[in-house]
mmCIF file of C-alpha atoms and ligand atoms in Angstrom:
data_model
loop_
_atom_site.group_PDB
_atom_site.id
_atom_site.type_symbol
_atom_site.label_atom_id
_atom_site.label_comp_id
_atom_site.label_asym_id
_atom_site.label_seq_id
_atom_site.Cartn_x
_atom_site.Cartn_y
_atom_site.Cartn_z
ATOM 1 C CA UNK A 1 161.996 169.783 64.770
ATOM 2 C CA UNK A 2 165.476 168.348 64.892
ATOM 3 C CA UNK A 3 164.646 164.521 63.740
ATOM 4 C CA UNK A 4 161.471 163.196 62.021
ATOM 5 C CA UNK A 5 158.327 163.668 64.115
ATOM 6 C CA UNK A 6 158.295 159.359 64.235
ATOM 7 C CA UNK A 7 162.101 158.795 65.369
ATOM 8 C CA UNK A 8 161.162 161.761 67.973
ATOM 9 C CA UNK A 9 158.312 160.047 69.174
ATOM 10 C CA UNK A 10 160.250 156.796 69.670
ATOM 11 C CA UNK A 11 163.250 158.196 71.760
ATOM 12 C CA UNK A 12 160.478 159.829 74.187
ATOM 13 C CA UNK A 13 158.595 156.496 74.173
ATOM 14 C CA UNK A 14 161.990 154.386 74.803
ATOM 15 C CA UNK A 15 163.446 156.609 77.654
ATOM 16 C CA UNK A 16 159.834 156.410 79.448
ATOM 17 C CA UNK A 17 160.123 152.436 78.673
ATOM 18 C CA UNK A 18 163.930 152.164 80.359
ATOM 19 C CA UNK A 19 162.582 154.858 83.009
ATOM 20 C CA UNK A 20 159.591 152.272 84.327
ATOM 21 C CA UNK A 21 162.513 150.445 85.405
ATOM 22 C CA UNK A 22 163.767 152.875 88.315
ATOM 23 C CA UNK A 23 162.791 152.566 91.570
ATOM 24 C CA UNK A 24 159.379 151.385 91.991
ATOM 25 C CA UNK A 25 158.729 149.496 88.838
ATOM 26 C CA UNK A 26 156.270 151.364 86.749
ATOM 27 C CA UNK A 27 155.518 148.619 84.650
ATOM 28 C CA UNK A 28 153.712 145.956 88.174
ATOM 29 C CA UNK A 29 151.204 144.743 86.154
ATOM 30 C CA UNK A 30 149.304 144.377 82.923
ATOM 31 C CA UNK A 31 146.872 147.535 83.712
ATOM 32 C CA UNK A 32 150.169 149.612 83.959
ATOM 33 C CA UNK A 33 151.399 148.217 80.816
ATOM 34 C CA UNK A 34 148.022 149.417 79.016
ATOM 35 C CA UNK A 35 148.108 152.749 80.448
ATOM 36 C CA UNK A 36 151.871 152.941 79.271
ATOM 37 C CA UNK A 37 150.636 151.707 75.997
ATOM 38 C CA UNK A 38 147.861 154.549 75.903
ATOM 39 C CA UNK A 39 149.977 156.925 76.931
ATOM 40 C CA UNK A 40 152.868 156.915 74.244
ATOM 41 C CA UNK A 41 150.337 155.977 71.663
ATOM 42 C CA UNK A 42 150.584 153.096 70.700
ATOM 43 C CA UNK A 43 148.511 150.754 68.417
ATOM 44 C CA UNK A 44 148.586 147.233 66.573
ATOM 45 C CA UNK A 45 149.252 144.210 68.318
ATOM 46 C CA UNK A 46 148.316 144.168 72.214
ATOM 47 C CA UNK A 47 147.670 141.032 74.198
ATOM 48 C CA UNK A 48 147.360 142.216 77.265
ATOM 49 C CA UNK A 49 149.162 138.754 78.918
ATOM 50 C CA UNK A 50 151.423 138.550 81.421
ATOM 51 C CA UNK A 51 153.820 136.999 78.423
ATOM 52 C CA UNK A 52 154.052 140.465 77.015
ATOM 53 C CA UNK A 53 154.428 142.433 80.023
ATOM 54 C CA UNK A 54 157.542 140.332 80.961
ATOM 55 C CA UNK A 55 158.967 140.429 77.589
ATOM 56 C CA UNK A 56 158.443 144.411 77.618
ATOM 57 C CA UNK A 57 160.188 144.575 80.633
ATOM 58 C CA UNK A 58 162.871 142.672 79.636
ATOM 59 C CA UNK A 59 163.313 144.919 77.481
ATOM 60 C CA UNK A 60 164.048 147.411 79.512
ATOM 61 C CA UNK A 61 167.829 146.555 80.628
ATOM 62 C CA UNK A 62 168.694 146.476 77.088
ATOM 63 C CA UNK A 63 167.480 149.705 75.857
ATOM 64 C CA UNK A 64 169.002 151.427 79.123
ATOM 65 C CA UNK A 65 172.177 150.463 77.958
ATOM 66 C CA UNK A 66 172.636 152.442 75.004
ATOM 67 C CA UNK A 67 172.076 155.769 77.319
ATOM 68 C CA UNK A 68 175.639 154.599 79.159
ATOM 69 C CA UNK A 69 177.041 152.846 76.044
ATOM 70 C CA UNK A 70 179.973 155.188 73.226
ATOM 71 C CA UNK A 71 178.902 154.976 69.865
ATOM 72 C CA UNK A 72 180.345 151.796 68.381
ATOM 73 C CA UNK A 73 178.487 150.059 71.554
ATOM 74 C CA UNK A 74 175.152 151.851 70.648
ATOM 75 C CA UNK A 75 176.156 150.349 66.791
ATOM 76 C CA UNK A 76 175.573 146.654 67.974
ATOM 77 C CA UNK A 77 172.998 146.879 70.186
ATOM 78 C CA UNK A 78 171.162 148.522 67.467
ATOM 79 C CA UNK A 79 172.495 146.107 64.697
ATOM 80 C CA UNK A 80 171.347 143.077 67.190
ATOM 81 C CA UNK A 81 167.842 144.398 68.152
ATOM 82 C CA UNK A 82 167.231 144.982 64.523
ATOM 83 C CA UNK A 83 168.815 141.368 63.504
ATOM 84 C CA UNK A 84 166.805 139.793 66.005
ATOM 85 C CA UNK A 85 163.596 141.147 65.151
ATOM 86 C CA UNK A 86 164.103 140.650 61.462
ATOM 87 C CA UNK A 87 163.350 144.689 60.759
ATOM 88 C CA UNK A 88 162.204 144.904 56.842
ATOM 89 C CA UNK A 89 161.535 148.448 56.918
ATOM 90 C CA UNK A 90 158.687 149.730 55.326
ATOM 91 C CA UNK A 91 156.829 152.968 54.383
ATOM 92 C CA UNK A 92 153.250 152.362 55.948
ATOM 93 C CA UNK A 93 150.256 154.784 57.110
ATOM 94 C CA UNK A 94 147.520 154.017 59.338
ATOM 95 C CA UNK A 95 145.008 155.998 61.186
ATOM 96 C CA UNK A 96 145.248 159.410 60.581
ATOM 97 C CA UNK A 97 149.136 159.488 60.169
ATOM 98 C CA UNK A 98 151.399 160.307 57.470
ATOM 99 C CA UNK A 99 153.736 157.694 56.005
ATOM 100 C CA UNK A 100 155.823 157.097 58.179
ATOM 101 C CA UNK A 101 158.507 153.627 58.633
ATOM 102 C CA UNK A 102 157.459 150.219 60.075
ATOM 103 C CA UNK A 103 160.086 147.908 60.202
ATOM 104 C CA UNK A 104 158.095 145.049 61.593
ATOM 105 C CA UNK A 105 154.230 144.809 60.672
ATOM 106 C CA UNK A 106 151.975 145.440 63.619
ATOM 107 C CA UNK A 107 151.140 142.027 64.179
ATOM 108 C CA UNK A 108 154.478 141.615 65.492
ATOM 109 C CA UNK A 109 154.819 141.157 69.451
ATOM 110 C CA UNK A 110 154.633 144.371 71.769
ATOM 111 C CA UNK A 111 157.805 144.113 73.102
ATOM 112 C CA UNK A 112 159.470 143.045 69.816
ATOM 113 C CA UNK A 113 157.919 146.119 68.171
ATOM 114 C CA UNK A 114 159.098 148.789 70.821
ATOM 115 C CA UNK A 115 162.467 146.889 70.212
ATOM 116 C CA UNK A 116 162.795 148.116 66.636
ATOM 117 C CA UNK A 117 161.231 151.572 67.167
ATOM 118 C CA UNK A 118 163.703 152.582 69.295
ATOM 119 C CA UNK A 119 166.570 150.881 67.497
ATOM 120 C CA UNK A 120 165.591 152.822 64.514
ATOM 121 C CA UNK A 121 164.880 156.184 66.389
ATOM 122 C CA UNK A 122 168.678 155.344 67.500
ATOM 123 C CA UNK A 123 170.459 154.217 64.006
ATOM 124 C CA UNK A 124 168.815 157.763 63.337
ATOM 125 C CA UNK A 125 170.604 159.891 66.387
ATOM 126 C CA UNK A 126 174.005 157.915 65.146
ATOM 127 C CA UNK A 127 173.648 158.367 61.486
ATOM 128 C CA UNK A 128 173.208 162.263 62.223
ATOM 129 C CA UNK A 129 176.037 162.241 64.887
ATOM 130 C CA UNK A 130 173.578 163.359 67.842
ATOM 131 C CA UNK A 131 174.229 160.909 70.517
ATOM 132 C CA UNK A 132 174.904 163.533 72.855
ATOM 133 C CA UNK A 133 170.637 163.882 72.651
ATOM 134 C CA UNK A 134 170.819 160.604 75.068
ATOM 135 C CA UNK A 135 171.169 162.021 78.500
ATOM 136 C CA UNK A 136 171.239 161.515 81.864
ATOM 137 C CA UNK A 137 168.434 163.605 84.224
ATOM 138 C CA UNK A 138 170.609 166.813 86.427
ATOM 139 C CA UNK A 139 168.872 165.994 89.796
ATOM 140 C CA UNK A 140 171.509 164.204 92.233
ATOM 141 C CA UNK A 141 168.848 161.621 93.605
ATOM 142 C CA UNK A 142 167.346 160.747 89.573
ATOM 143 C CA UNK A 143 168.347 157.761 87.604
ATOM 144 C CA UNK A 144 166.060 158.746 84.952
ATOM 145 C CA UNK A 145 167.268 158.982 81.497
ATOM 146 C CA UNK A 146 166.085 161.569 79.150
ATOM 147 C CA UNK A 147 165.917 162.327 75.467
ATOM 148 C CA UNK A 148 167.124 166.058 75.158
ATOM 149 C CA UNK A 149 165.275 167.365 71.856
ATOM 150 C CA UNK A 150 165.747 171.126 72.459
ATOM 151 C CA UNK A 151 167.130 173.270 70.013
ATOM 152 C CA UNK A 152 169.422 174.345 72.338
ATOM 153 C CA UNK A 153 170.980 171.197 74.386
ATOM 154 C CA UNK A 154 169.286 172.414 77.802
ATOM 155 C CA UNK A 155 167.157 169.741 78.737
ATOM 156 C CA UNK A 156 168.473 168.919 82.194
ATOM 157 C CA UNK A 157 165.667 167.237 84.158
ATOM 158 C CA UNK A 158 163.211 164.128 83.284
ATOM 159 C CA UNK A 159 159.425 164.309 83.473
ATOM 160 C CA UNK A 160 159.234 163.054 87.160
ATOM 161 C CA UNK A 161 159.054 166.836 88.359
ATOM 162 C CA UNK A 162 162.985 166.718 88.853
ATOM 163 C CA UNK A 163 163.162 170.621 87.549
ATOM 164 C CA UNK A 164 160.452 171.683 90.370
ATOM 165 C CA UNK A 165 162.355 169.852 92.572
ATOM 166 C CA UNK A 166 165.524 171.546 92.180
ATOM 167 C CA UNK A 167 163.837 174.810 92.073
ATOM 168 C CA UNK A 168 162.641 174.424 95.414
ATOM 169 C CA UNK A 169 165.527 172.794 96.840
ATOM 170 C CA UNK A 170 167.364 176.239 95.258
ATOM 171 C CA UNK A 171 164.687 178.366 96.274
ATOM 172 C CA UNK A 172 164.918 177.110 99.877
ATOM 173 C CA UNK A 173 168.963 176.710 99.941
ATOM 174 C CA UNK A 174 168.929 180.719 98.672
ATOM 175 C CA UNK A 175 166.398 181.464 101.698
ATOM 176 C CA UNK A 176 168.618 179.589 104.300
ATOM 177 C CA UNK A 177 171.571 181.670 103.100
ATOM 178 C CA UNK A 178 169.951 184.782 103.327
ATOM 179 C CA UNK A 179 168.589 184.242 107.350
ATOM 180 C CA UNK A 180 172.068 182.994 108.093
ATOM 181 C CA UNK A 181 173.401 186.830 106.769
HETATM 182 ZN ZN1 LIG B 201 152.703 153.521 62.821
HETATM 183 ZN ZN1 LIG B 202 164.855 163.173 87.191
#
């Protein structure tokens, strides 16, 4: 494990957030917002209102900018969510987790909430000098951004079946060549 399992969790769960944003939105409607919600396992505060979808998606634009942004850019968007959102962090457990930081309670807003999670997961990458980890998916027709948490730095494609897709498009390019020889 290269970061704490929480600040890994959050940069997975704040590139799928800025990812809903490409293409068809995956974030239409309230149901999608509860599945995304289910999905990256979340808990606490969850209205379910078309309020918090649209403040979760407006999210979005700002978290996507720290994948495209040098360091002292990532520095005060991460220094503004925080501000914004009044972060007090906080050593808390819940469920069946370990202690692990909250830096606004859970009663705090959805959208507000993902805010400082992935601000945090991010003052983490830039306090260890690792904000290479913020990527950009290999496939030429992707927008997707990725978190690349392999030992190694070879994460190249995002979760939308971008690596299959190149396969094949290699697989097929390599058969093409080989009829044409
Ligand atoms: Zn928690
Ligand atoms: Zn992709």
């Amino acid at each position: 494990m290269l970061f704490a399992h929480d600040t890994e969790c959050a940069l997975v769960a704040a590139a799928a957030l800025v990812n809903t944003a490409g293409g068809r939105d995956g974030l239409p409607d309230v149901p999608a917002l509860d599945a995304f919600f289910t999905t990256h396992g979340w808990s606490g505060r969850h209205e379910h209102t078309d309020v918090e979808l649209r403040q979760v998606r407006a999210l979005r634009p700002r978290l996507r900018r720290i994948w495209y942004a040098d360091t002292d850019e990532v520095v005060a968007i991460v220094n503004g969510l925080l501000r914004e959102s009044h972060a007090l962090p906080q050593l808390v457990r819940h469920d069946d987790e370990p202690y692990h930081v909250h830096a606004v309670p859970r009663d705090a807003p959805l959208a507000t909430r993902m805010a400082v999670e992935a601000a945090m997961a991010m003052a983490d990458l830039v306090r260890m000098g690792e904000l290479s980890r913020l990527r950009h998916c290999d496939h030429p027709d992707c927008d997707n951004v990725l978190v690349d948490l392999s030992r190694n730095r070879s994460r190249r494609f995002c979760d939308a079946g971008c690596g299959n897709r190149a396969a094949v498009s290699a697989y097929r390019a390599r058969r093409a060549a080989a009829s044409h020889s």
